[in-house]
Amino acid sequence: MSMFGKCKLLLIGMLVQGMLNTAVAGEVSILMADFRSVGSNHWAVNVTLKHSDEGWDHYADNWRVVDAQGNVLGERVLFHPHVDEQPFTRGINSVQIPAGVTNVYIEAHDKEHGWSAKRLHVDLANANSGHVRVNASGPGE
């Protein structure tokens, strides 16, 4: 086999391996967001994520609350993999949402794929007694 043929086979093998790795641990999924008013436009936020964490090189490592323009209102950095804890929930005690802003989004990040294209929409106008919970029930926005 020529050198070109060997290189071609090697490249195809690497491509297939990369696709298999992606299939094992894909993008992070946002399953739920829970917002509780803690007063003066501040909200305690808990988010449940699911990801096939594989270890330190590939795990869900961040989620954030953004407004419709993509401005980051709060974020939670995840400092370690959750290989044996799936799905998992982590929170932020106080996220300030500017007065008049009712539509926010949860975005999630993993170390290999970056920010997921799927995000979870939360309409704070739906809060009842200062509480709103949104479960992901279909495709993200």
Short mmCIF file of N, CA and C in Angstrom, two decimals:
data_model
loop_
_atom_site.label_atom_id
_atom_site.label_comp_id
_atom_site.label_asym_id
_atom_site.label_seq_id
_atom_site.Cartn_x
_atom_site.Cartn_y
_atom_site.Cartn_z
N MET A 1 0.85 -1.17 0.00
CA MET A 1 0.00 0.00 0.00
C MET A 1 0.90 1.23 0.00
N SER A 2 0.50 2.22 -0.76
CA SER A 2 1.30 3.45 -0.86
C SER A 2 1.20 4.25 0.43
N MET A 3 2.13 5.19 0.59
CA MET A 3 2.11 6.08 1.76
C MET A 3 0.81 6.89 1.78
N PHE A 4 0.35 7.33 0.61
CA PHE A 4 -0.90 8.08 0.52
C PHE A 4 -2.07 7.24 1.02
N GLY A 5 -2.10 5.96 0.62
CA GLY A 5 -3.17 5.06 1.06
C GLY A 5 -3.16 4.84 2.56
N LYS A 6 -1.95 4.69 3.13
CA LYS A 6 -1.83 4.51 4.58
C LYS A 6 -2.32 5.75 5.33
N CYS A 7 -1.94 6.92 4.83
CA CYS A 7 -2.38 8.18 5.45
C CYS A 7 -3.89 8.33 5.36
N LYS A 8 -4.45 7.94 4.22
CA LYS A 8 -5.89 8.01 4.02
C LYS A 8 -6.61 7.09 5.01
N LEU A 9 -6.12 5.87 5.18
CA LEU A 9 -6.71 4.94 6.14
C LEU A 9 -6.61 5.46 7.57
N LEU A 10 -5.47 6.00 7.90
CA LEU A 10 -5.28 6.55 9.24
C LEU A 10 -6.27 7.69 9.49
N LEU A 11 -6.43 8.57 8.53
CA LEU A 11 -7.36 9.70 8.65
C LEU A 11 -8.79 9.21 8.81
N ILE A 12 -9.18 8.23 8.03
CA ILE A 12 -10.53 7.67 8.14
C ILE A 12 -10.73 7.04 9.52
N GLY A 13 -9.73 6.32 10.00
CA GLY A 13 -9.82 5.71 11.33
C GLY A 13 -9.98 6.75 12.42
N MET A 14 -9.23 7.84 12.32
CA MET A 14 -9.34 8.91 13.32
C MET A 14 -10.72 9.55 13.27
N LEU A 15 -11.25 9.74 12.08
CA LEU A 15 -12.58 10.33 11.92
C LEU A 15 -13.65 9.43 12.54
N VAL A 16 -13.58 8.14 12.27
CA VAL A 16 -14.54 7.19 12.84
C VAL A 16 -14.43 7.18 14.36
N GLN A 17 -13.22 7.17 14.89
CA GLN A 17 -13.03 7.18 16.34
C GLN A 17 -13.63 8.44 16.96
N GLY A 18 -13.44 9.55 16.31
CA GLY A 18 -14.01 10.80 16.81
C GLY A 18 -15.52 10.77 16.82
N MET A 19 -16.13 10.18 15.79
CA MET A 19 -17.58 10.06 15.74
C MET A 19 -18.08 9.12 16.83
N LEU A 20 -17.37 8.05 17.09
CA LEU A 20 -17.77 7.13 18.15
C LEU A 20 -17.68 7.79 19.51
N ASN A 21 -16.63 8.54 19.77
CA ASN A 21 -16.49 9.25 21.04
C ASN A 21 -17.61 10.25 21.22
N THR A 22 -17.98 10.94 20.16
CA THR A 22 -19.06 11.92 20.24
C THR A 22 -20.38 11.21 20.54
N ALA A 23 -20.59 10.04 19.97
CA ALA A 23 -21.83 9.32 20.21
C ALA A 23 -21.92 8.86 21.65
N VAL A 24 -20.79 8.53 22.27
CA VAL A 24 -20.79 8.07 23.65
C VAL A 24 -21.14 9.21 24.59
N ALA A 25 -20.51 10.35 24.45
CA ALA A 25 -20.77 11.49 25.32
C ALA A 25 -21.04 12.71 24.45
N GLY A 26 -22.29 12.91 24.12
CA GLY A 26 -22.68 14.03 23.28
C GLY A 26 -22.76 15.31 24.07
N GLU A 27 -23.50 16.25 23.52
CA GLU A 27 -23.67 17.54 24.18
C GLU A 27 -24.45 17.38 25.47
N VAL A 28 -24.28 18.33 26.34
CA VAL A 28 -25.00 18.36 27.61
C VAL A 28 -26.47 18.70 27.35
N SER A 29 -27.36 18.07 28.12
CA SER A 29 -28.80 18.33 28.02
C SER A 29 -29.26 19.08 29.27
N ILE A 30 -30.11 20.07 29.07
CA ILE A 30 -30.72 20.81 30.18
C ILE A 30 -32.08 20.20 30.42
N LEU A 31 -32.28 19.60 31.57
CA LEU A 31 -33.54 18.92 31.86
C LEU A 31 -34.56 19.79 32.57
N MET A 32 -34.10 20.72 33.43
CA MET A 32 -35.01 21.48 34.24
C MET A 32 -34.34 22.74 34.77
N ALA A 33 -35.15 23.79 34.94
CA ALA A 33 -34.69 25.01 35.62
C ALA A 33 -35.75 25.42 36.62
N ASP A 34 -35.32 25.80 37.80
CA ASP A 34 -36.22 26.20 38.87
C ASP A 34 -35.79 27.57 39.38
N PHE A 35 -36.67 28.55 39.28
CA PHE A 35 -36.39 29.92 39.72
C PHE A 35 -37.28 30.27 40.90
N ARG A 36 -36.68 30.78 41.98
CA ARG A 36 -37.43 31.25 43.15
C ARG A 36 -36.98 32.67 43.46
N SER A 37 -37.96 33.55 43.56
CA SER A 37 -37.66 34.94 43.86
C SER A 37 -37.11 35.05 45.27
N VAL A 38 -36.00 35.78 45.39
CA VAL A 38 -35.44 36.06 46.72
C VAL A 38 -35.46 37.56 46.98
N GLY A 39 -36.28 38.30 46.20
CA GLY A 39 -36.50 39.72 46.42
C GLY A 39 -35.67 40.63 45.54
N SER A 40 -36.19 41.81 45.29
CA SER A 40 -35.50 42.89 44.56
C SER A 40 -34.87 42.42 43.25
N ASN A 41 -35.68 41.77 42.41
CA ASN A 41 -35.22 41.28 41.10
C ASN A 41 -34.10 40.25 41.19
N HIS A 42 -33.97 39.58 42.31
CA HIS A 42 -32.99 38.52 42.48
C HIS A 42 -33.72 37.17 42.55
N TRP A 43 -33.10 36.17 41.94
CA TRP A 43 -33.70 34.84 41.89
C TRP A 43 -32.66 33.79 42.28
N ALA A 44 -33.09 32.82 43.07
CA ALA A 44 -32.28 31.62 43.32
C ALA A 44 -32.61 30.66 42.17
N VAL A 45 -31.59 30.13 41.53
CA VAL A 45 -31.78 29.31 40.33
C VAL A 45 -31.11 27.95 40.52
N ASN A 46 -31.88 26.89 40.28
CA ASN A 46 -31.35 25.53 40.25
C ASN A 46 -31.58 24.96 38.86
N VAL A 47 -30.56 24.29 38.34
CA VAL A 47 -30.63 23.72 36.99
C VAL A 47 -30.20 22.25 37.07
N THR A 48 -30.97 21.41 36.39
CA THR A 48 -30.63 19.99 36.30
C THR A 48 -30.10 19.70 34.91
N LEU A 49 -28.91 19.12 34.87
CA LEU A 49 -28.24 18.77 33.62
C LEU A 49 -28.05 17.26 33.52
N LYS A 50 -27.91 16.80 32.29
CA LYS A 50 -27.55 15.40 32.05
C LYS A 50 -26.48 15.38 30.97
N HIS A 51 -25.41 14.63 31.25
CA HIS A 51 -24.32 14.52 30.29
C HIS A 51 -23.55 13.25 30.59
N SER A 52 -23.12 12.57 29.59
CA SER A 52 -22.33 11.35 29.78
C SER A 52 -20.88 11.73 30.08
N ASP A 53 -20.69 12.32 31.26
CA ASP A 53 -19.34 12.71 31.66
C ASP A 53 -18.40 11.51 31.58
N GLU A 54 -17.24 11.73 30.98
CA GLU A 54 -16.26 10.65 30.82
C GLU A 54 -15.04 10.83 31.70
N GLY A 55 -14.92 11.93 32.38
CA GLY A 55 -13.74 12.22 33.18
C GLY A 55 -13.33 13.66 32.95
N TRP A 56 -12.11 13.98 33.35
CA TRP A 56 -11.64 15.36 33.36
C TRP A 56 -11.56 16.00 31.98
N ASP A 57 -11.41 15.23 30.92
CA ASP A 57 -11.30 15.80 29.58
C ASP A 57 -12.63 16.07 28.91
N HIS A 58 -13.70 15.45 29.38
CA HIS A 58 -15.01 15.64 28.76
C HIS A 58 -16.10 15.52 29.81
N TYR A 59 -16.54 16.68 30.30
CA TYR A 59 -17.65 16.71 31.26
C TYR A 59 -18.37 18.04 31.14
N ALA A 60 -19.62 18.07 31.63
CA ALA A 60 -20.40 19.30 31.68
C ALA A 60 -19.74 20.20 32.72
N ASP A 61 -19.28 21.38 32.28
CA ASP A 61 -18.48 22.21 33.18
C ASP A 61 -19.04 23.60 33.44
N ASN A 62 -20.26 23.90 32.93
CA ASN A 62 -20.79 25.24 33.15
C ASN A 62 -22.24 25.28 32.71
N TRP A 63 -23.02 26.13 33.37
CA TRP A 63 -24.32 26.55 32.85
C TRP A 63 -24.49 28.01 33.22
N ARG A 64 -25.37 28.69 32.47
CA ARG A 64 -25.56 30.12 32.72
C ARG A 64 -26.98 30.53 32.38
N VAL A 65 -27.36 31.68 32.96
CA VAL A 65 -28.62 32.34 32.68
C VAL A 65 -28.30 33.53 31.79
N VAL A 66 -28.98 33.63 30.64
CA VAL A 66 -28.77 34.75 29.73
C VAL A 66 -30.11 35.39 29.39
N ASP A 67 -30.05 36.66 28.98
CA ASP A 67 -31.27 37.31 28.51
C ASP A 67 -31.43 37.05 27.01
N ALA A 68 -32.46 37.62 26.41
CA ALA A 68 -32.75 37.37 24.99
C ALA A 68 -31.63 37.85 24.07
N GLN A 69 -30.85 38.82 24.52
CA GLN A 69 -29.73 39.32 23.71
C GLN A 69 -28.43 38.55 23.96
N GLY A 70 -28.47 37.58 24.86
CA GLY A 70 -27.28 36.77 25.14
C GLY A 70 -26.40 37.33 26.25
N ASN A 71 -26.86 38.39 26.92
CA ASN A 71 -26.09 38.93 28.04
C ASN A 71 -26.13 37.95 29.21
N VAL A 72 -24.98 37.65 29.77
CA VAL A 72 -24.90 36.70 30.88
C VAL A 72 -25.34 37.40 32.16
N LEU A 73 -26.37 36.82 32.78
CA LEU A 73 -26.91 37.37 34.03
C LEU A 73 -26.38 36.62 35.25
N GLY A 74 -25.99 35.38 35.06
CA GLY A 74 -25.43 34.57 36.13
C GLY A 74 -24.89 33.28 35.55
N GLU A 75 -23.86 32.73 36.17
CA GLU A 75 -23.33 31.46 35.69
C GLU A 75 -22.83 30.62 36.83
N ARG A 76 -22.86 29.32 36.59
CA ARG A 76 -22.38 28.35 37.57
C ARG A 76 -21.30 27.50 36.91
N VAL A 77 -20.09 27.67 37.37
CA VAL A 77 -18.97 26.85 36.88
C VAL A 77 -18.99 25.54 37.65
N LEU A 78 -18.83 24.45 36.94
CA LEU A 78 -18.78 23.11 37.54
C LEU A 78 -17.33 22.65 37.47
N PHE A 79 -16.72 22.46 38.62
CA PHE A 79 -15.28 22.26 38.71
C PHE A 79 -14.82 20.82 38.58
N HIS A 80 -15.75 19.87 38.49
CA HIS A 80 -15.34 18.48 38.38
C HIS A 80 -16.41 17.68 37.63
N PRO A 81 -16.02 16.52 37.08
CA PRO A 81 -16.99 15.68 36.39
C PRO A 81 -17.97 15.03 37.36
N HIS A 82 -19.14 14.69 36.84
CA HIS A 82 -20.17 14.01 37.62
C HIS A 82 -20.47 12.65 36.97
N VAL A 83 -19.42 11.85 36.85
CA VAL A 83 -19.51 10.57 36.14
C VAL A 83 -20.57 9.67 36.74
N ASP A 84 -20.60 9.55 38.05
CA ASP A 84 -21.52 8.63 38.73
C ASP A 84 -22.74 9.34 39.31
N GLU A 85 -23.00 10.57 38.90
CA GLU A 85 -24.13 11.34 39.42
C GLU A 85 -24.87 11.98 38.25
N GLN A 86 -25.74 11.23 37.61
CA GLN A 86 -26.47 11.71 36.44
C GLN A 86 -27.95 11.37 36.57
N PRO A 87 -28.83 12.28 36.25
CA PRO A 87 -28.56 13.70 36.07
C PRO A 87 -28.21 14.34 37.40
N PHE A 88 -27.77 15.59 37.37
CA PHE A 88 -27.40 16.28 38.60
C PHE A 88 -27.92 17.72 38.57
N THR A 89 -28.14 18.27 39.76
CA THR A 89 -28.69 19.62 39.91
C THR A 89 -27.71 20.47 40.69
N ARG A 90 -27.47 21.68 40.20
CA ARG A 90 -26.63 22.65 40.90
C ARG A 90 -27.29 24.01 40.81
N GLY A 91 -27.00 24.88 41.77
CA GLY A 91 -27.69 26.15 41.83
C GLY A 91 -26.81 27.36 42.03
N ILE A 92 -27.46 28.50 41.89
CA ILE A 92 -26.88 29.81 42.19
C ILE A 92 -27.85 30.46 43.17
N ASN A 93 -27.34 30.99 44.28
CA ASN A 93 -28.21 31.57 45.30
C ASN A 93 -28.89 32.86 44.90
N SER A 94 -28.24 33.66 44.03
CA SER A 94 -28.83 34.94 43.67
C SER A 94 -28.36 35.38 42.29
N VAL A 95 -29.33 35.46 41.36
CA VAL A 95 -29.08 35.98 40.03
C VAL A 95 -29.95 37.22 39.88
N GLN A 96 -29.33 38.34 39.56
CA GLN A 96 -30.10 39.57 39.37
C GLN A 96 -30.62 39.62 37.94
N ILE A 97 -31.94 39.69 37.82
CA ILE A 97 -32.60 39.82 36.53
C ILE A 97 -33.08 41.28 36.44
N PRO A 98 -32.63 42.03 35.45
CA PRO A 98 -33.03 43.44 35.36
C PRO A 98 -34.55 43.62 35.34
N ALA A 99 -35.03 44.67 35.94
CA ALA A 99 -36.46 44.99 35.96
C ALA A 99 -36.97 45.01 34.52
N GLY A 100 -38.14 44.42 34.31
CA GLY A 100 -38.74 44.40 32.99
C GLY A 100 -38.34 43.21 32.13
N VAL A 101 -37.29 42.49 32.50
CA VAL A 101 -36.87 41.31 31.74
C VAL A 101 -37.64 40.11 32.28
N THR A 102 -38.40 39.47 31.42
CA THR A 102 -39.15 38.29 31.85
C THR A 102 -38.70 37.03 31.13
N ASN A 103 -38.13 37.15 29.95
CA ASN A 103 -37.68 35.98 29.20
C ASN A 103 -36.18 35.81 29.35
N VAL A 104 -35.80 34.68 29.94
CA VAL A 104 -34.39 34.33 30.09
C VAL A 104 -34.20 32.91 29.58
N TYR A 105 -32.95 32.53 29.41
CA TYR A 105 -32.62 31.22 28.86
C TYR A 105 -31.51 30.59 29.68
N ILE A 106 -31.57 29.28 29.79
CA ILE A 106 -30.48 28.52 30.40
C ILE A 106 -29.67 27.91 29.26
N GLU A 107 -28.36 28.10 29.32
CA GLU A 107 -27.44 27.51 28.36
C GLU A 107 -26.46 26.64 29.14
N ALA A 108 -26.01 25.56 28.52
CA ALA A 108 -25.09 24.63 29.18
C ALA A 108 -23.87 24.38 28.31
N HIS A 109 -22.78 24.01 28.94
CA HIS A 109 -21.48 23.88 28.28
C HIS A 109 -20.82 22.58 28.70
N ASP A 110 -20.14 21.94 27.77
CA ASP A 110 -19.26 20.84 28.16
C ASP A 110 -17.89 21.06 27.52
N LYS A 111 -16.88 20.44 28.10
CA LYS A 111 -15.49 20.71 27.73
C LYS A 111 -15.14 20.35 26.28
N GLU A 112 -15.88 19.44 25.68
CA GLU A 112 -15.56 19.03 24.32
C GLU A 112 -16.39 19.76 23.26
N HIS A 113 -17.68 19.93 23.51
CA HIS A 113 -18.57 20.50 22.50
C HIS A 113 -18.82 21.99 22.66
N GLY A 114 -18.42 22.57 23.78
CA GLY A 114 -18.70 23.99 24.01
C GLY A 114 -20.15 24.20 24.43
N TRP A 115 -20.67 25.37 24.12
CA TRP A 115 -22.05 25.72 24.49
C TRP A 115 -23.02 24.96 23.60
N SER A 116 -23.97 24.29 24.21
CA SER A 116 -24.97 23.53 23.48
C SER A 116 -25.86 24.46 22.67
N ALA A 117 -26.23 24.00 21.49
CA ALA A 117 -27.15 24.79 20.65
C ALA A 117 -28.56 24.79 21.26
N LYS A 118 -28.87 23.78 22.05
CA LYS A 118 -30.19 23.71 22.68
C LYS A 118 -30.14 24.42 24.02
N ARG A 119 -31.10 25.31 24.23
CA ARG A 119 -31.19 26.01 25.50
C ARG A 119 -32.62 25.95 25.99
N LEU A 120 -32.82 26.26 27.25
CA LEU A 120 -34.14 26.17 27.88
C LEU A 120 -34.67 27.56 28.13
N HIS A 121 -35.87 27.84 27.62
CA HIS A 121 -36.52 29.14 27.79
C HIS A 121 -37.29 29.15 29.11
N VAL A 122 -37.13 30.23 29.86
CA VAL A 122 -37.86 30.43 31.11
C VAL A 122 -38.56 31.78 31.02
N ASP A 123 -39.88 31.77 31.18
CA ASP A 123 -40.67 33.01 31.19
C ASP A 123 -41.02 33.32 32.64
N LEU A 124 -40.33 34.30 33.19
CA LEU A 124 -40.53 34.65 34.60
C LEU A 124 -41.91 35.25 34.85
N ALA A 125 -42.61 35.68 33.79
CA ALA A 125 -43.98 36.19 33.93
C ALA A 125 -44.92 35.07 34.37
N ASN A 126 -44.51 33.81 34.19
CA ASN A 126 -45.31 32.66 34.61
C ASN A 126 -45.09 32.30 36.08
N ALA A 127 -44.29 33.06 36.78
CA ALA A 127 -44.03 32.75 38.20
C ALA A 127 -45.32 32.85 39.00
N ASN A 128 -45.50 31.89 39.90
CA ASN A 128 -46.65 31.86 40.79
C ASN A 128 -46.12 31.91 42.21
N SER A 129 -46.47 32.95 42.93
CA SER A 129 -45.95 33.17 44.29
C SER A 129 -44.43 33.18 44.30
N GLY A 130 -43.83 33.81 43.28
CA GLY A 130 -42.38 33.95 43.22
C GLY A 130 -41.63 32.70 42.82
N HIS A 131 -42.33 31.75 42.16
CA HIS A 131 -41.68 30.49 41.79
C HIS A 131 -42.12 30.07 40.39
N VAL A 132 -41.14 29.64 39.59
CA VAL A 132 -41.45 29.06 38.28
C VAL A 132 -40.45 27.93 38.02
N ARG A 133 -40.99 26.81 37.54
CA ARG A 133 -40.16 25.66 37.17
C ARG A 133 -40.49 25.29 35.72
N VAL A 134 -39.44 25.06 34.95
CA VAL A 134 -39.60 24.68 33.55
C VAL A 134 -38.87 23.37 33.32
N ASN A 135 -39.61 22.39 32.82
CA ASN A 135 -39.02 21.10 32.44
C ASN A 135 -38.85 21.07 30.94
N ALA A 136 -37.72 20.56 30.48
CA ALA A 136 -37.51 20.39 29.05
C ALA A 136 -38.41 19.27 28.58
N SER A 137 -39.25 19.57 27.61
CA SER A 137 -40.18 18.55 27.16
C SER A 137 -40.02 18.25 25.68
N GLY A 138 -39.15 19.00 25.03
CA GLY A 138 -38.99 18.80 23.60
C GLY A 138 -37.70 19.44 23.15
N PRO A 139 -37.61 19.73 21.88
CA PRO A 139 -36.40 20.36 21.35
C PRO A 139 -36.12 21.70 22.03
N GLY A 140 -34.85 21.99 22.25
CA GLY A 140 -34.47 23.28 22.83
C GLY A 140 -34.63 24.39 21.81
N GLU A 141 -34.47 25.60 22.30
CA GLU A 141 -34.63 26.75 21.41
C GLU A 141 -33.31 27.21 20.89
#
